[in-house]
Amino acid sequence: MQSEFSLGWEEWIALPELDLPAIKAKIDTGARTSALHALAIEEIGTPERRRVRFEIQPVPGRTDLIVSCIADVVAMRDVTSSNGETESRYVIRTPIRIADRQWSIEITLTNRENMAYRMLLGRQAIGDDVRVDPQASFLQPQLSYRAYAGNGVPKEANSRPLSIAILSRRPENAGNRRLVRQGELRGHTVSIIDRRRVSLFIAHKDPAILLNGLPLPHIDVIIFRAGRAPSTLSLAISRQMEAMGALALNPASALSIVADSLVLRQTLAAAGVPVPEIAVNPNDLTRKEAASEHRLADSTGVLRMGAIYRFAVIGNRALAVIRRDPSTPLEQTAEWQAANLRDPALSEAKAAAEAAARAVGLGLVAVDLVTTKIGPLVVGMTANVSIATFDRLAGAALAEAIIIHIENVMARTNRMDKA
């Protein structure tokens, strides 16, 4: 049995899972539910796992100090305040720490900016062994708002937790799982959306994206991993997410270029990226297969002398490379091997891979090159990067690099919006 624990009518508390190390709270046994000050409340996550993101200014009077929080939604609850107004609020569950005690409580989220205390601790959160003395203050050790200085808290508003969606036809893919793990380690919500369970409602007013028949919650960032040859519907889903405000790591317009080998070759050539020369029969350009089945000449086979290299490019920077044996035909699958990104002999190929990513406009892409007697030539690109393969062979930690790149892009976007 724990000894009796005494609280005054005001105490310092911490909410460790919300990155709030010091909050001055009012202890109110007359209130049934606890309440936390919250701004910019926004539901994220999926229908299966509802989550809420919000911001808090933990220090009264310090509007420049903002902590971004994210938590699972327990319920929605109608709460009537002391002035008689009823408000529907999100309810979250999170640990609270006072002195050396820690326990889990339910908290409702509401705007308390006009209140003296950012937190109200109601009687539901107070255990039977806790005694509240309404005449006393700060019976437990006092904390300080200095806890927010220097140690990475608070999070800047432009690095707030993000809702990241991975659009995939293979939710169980190892690369997808790595992205989820790395995103959650950095405080974000990462959900894998099975492309086969998504439907669209296209309208000039109130367009919608449905997942399993329910409206898809707000998405900050979409990572497209729906195959090497994206379907028209997959591209339409990505395009509609972009139209509804999501940042696309790989925009649908760029994915459309990669999906058409002839358009891709033209785009790269126009940007000065070295590609094999081809000739295409103009009489067959009306056929869908024109780019792949009706080439009159392709210089790759004549010029090819060396290995095939595949570069993983994130944010226009090549971060890893693997290679295949030069004797393997381009169209055949073969085992990839480790290669050294810092090898001076690969500097020209690395630059060509980065130039290809810039030309098409892809933030995440694998670029294939062959080495020839006239230099490296780009022979293929895919947005469906094999994260697990690069990590295994090159020790690249691509999933973490992708999440960090997304954070940086969102931070730049937020700064531009505020400028």
C-alpha angles and dihedrals in degrees: 000000000000119000119251113286117212128207131184124219088269127035142163113250137177130216100199099182090054093050091246107134097171129029126158106224136190113226106217119176088180090068117075099203132043120238134200127198109251136172133186091023110191131171116229136161125066136299087260093051114025114198134177130212123201143158129233133193097210097187115065110237094018103105090163092063109081129170118194115214137187129192143161116267113240097181147316113259135185109230125188113211127214091267091058098254118135119216131181108231139184113247120212132179120222139150119268123202125202117173106316095337126095129180139154121260139174117245131188119217120230141143108271098163091125092050124093091228125053090206133044116195110206130198094262088067094049116089126223091253093055118096120200118206107199091195096056135073131206100358088164127062113291122238129203138230085233085084087082094063124095106342099092094273128141103042113226115253090242092057096049120146110284134214104229123185125197111205106207143154089211109049091174093059113132093231091054091052091051091052091051092049095048093045093051092046087059093049101261132125110241120185129181112223115203104224090212091064097051125098131178135226107200117196138137088240125045100354114191143198116212126203114194087345095305127104112268111243120240115299123199099186134018122204109196113216101149099129141296091276105040116209124233090253093050090052091047091054091051092045092051092049088053091049089053092055106271120139109236115214084202111024118222090241090060093043089054090058093051091048091063112059093198094050089045092053091048093048093051094045092050089053092052095252111149110251133161113272114248136179121210127198105247091209090065099047091102090065118090091228095053096114096049106032106031106053111137092197137003119186096204097090093047096048102036114113108143144042130307113246127197117200124197106218121192120180091351091305122112105227102171142012137198130183143213130211112272092229091065114098113242093240095053127086115241139168114276120225135204119271134184115250090197094056105125089218089066097051094099093046091047091052091049091051091051091047090052092053091050093047094054097036100236120151093195120031144140113225122200120208135176123210114233139170089266094047137271118331126199108234103168148002134197133182089204094087116188097232095177093052094051092046092050097046103029102027087231104150088214095169092060091045090052093052092047090049090052090051091051093048092049091048091053091046092052092049091051091049090053095046 
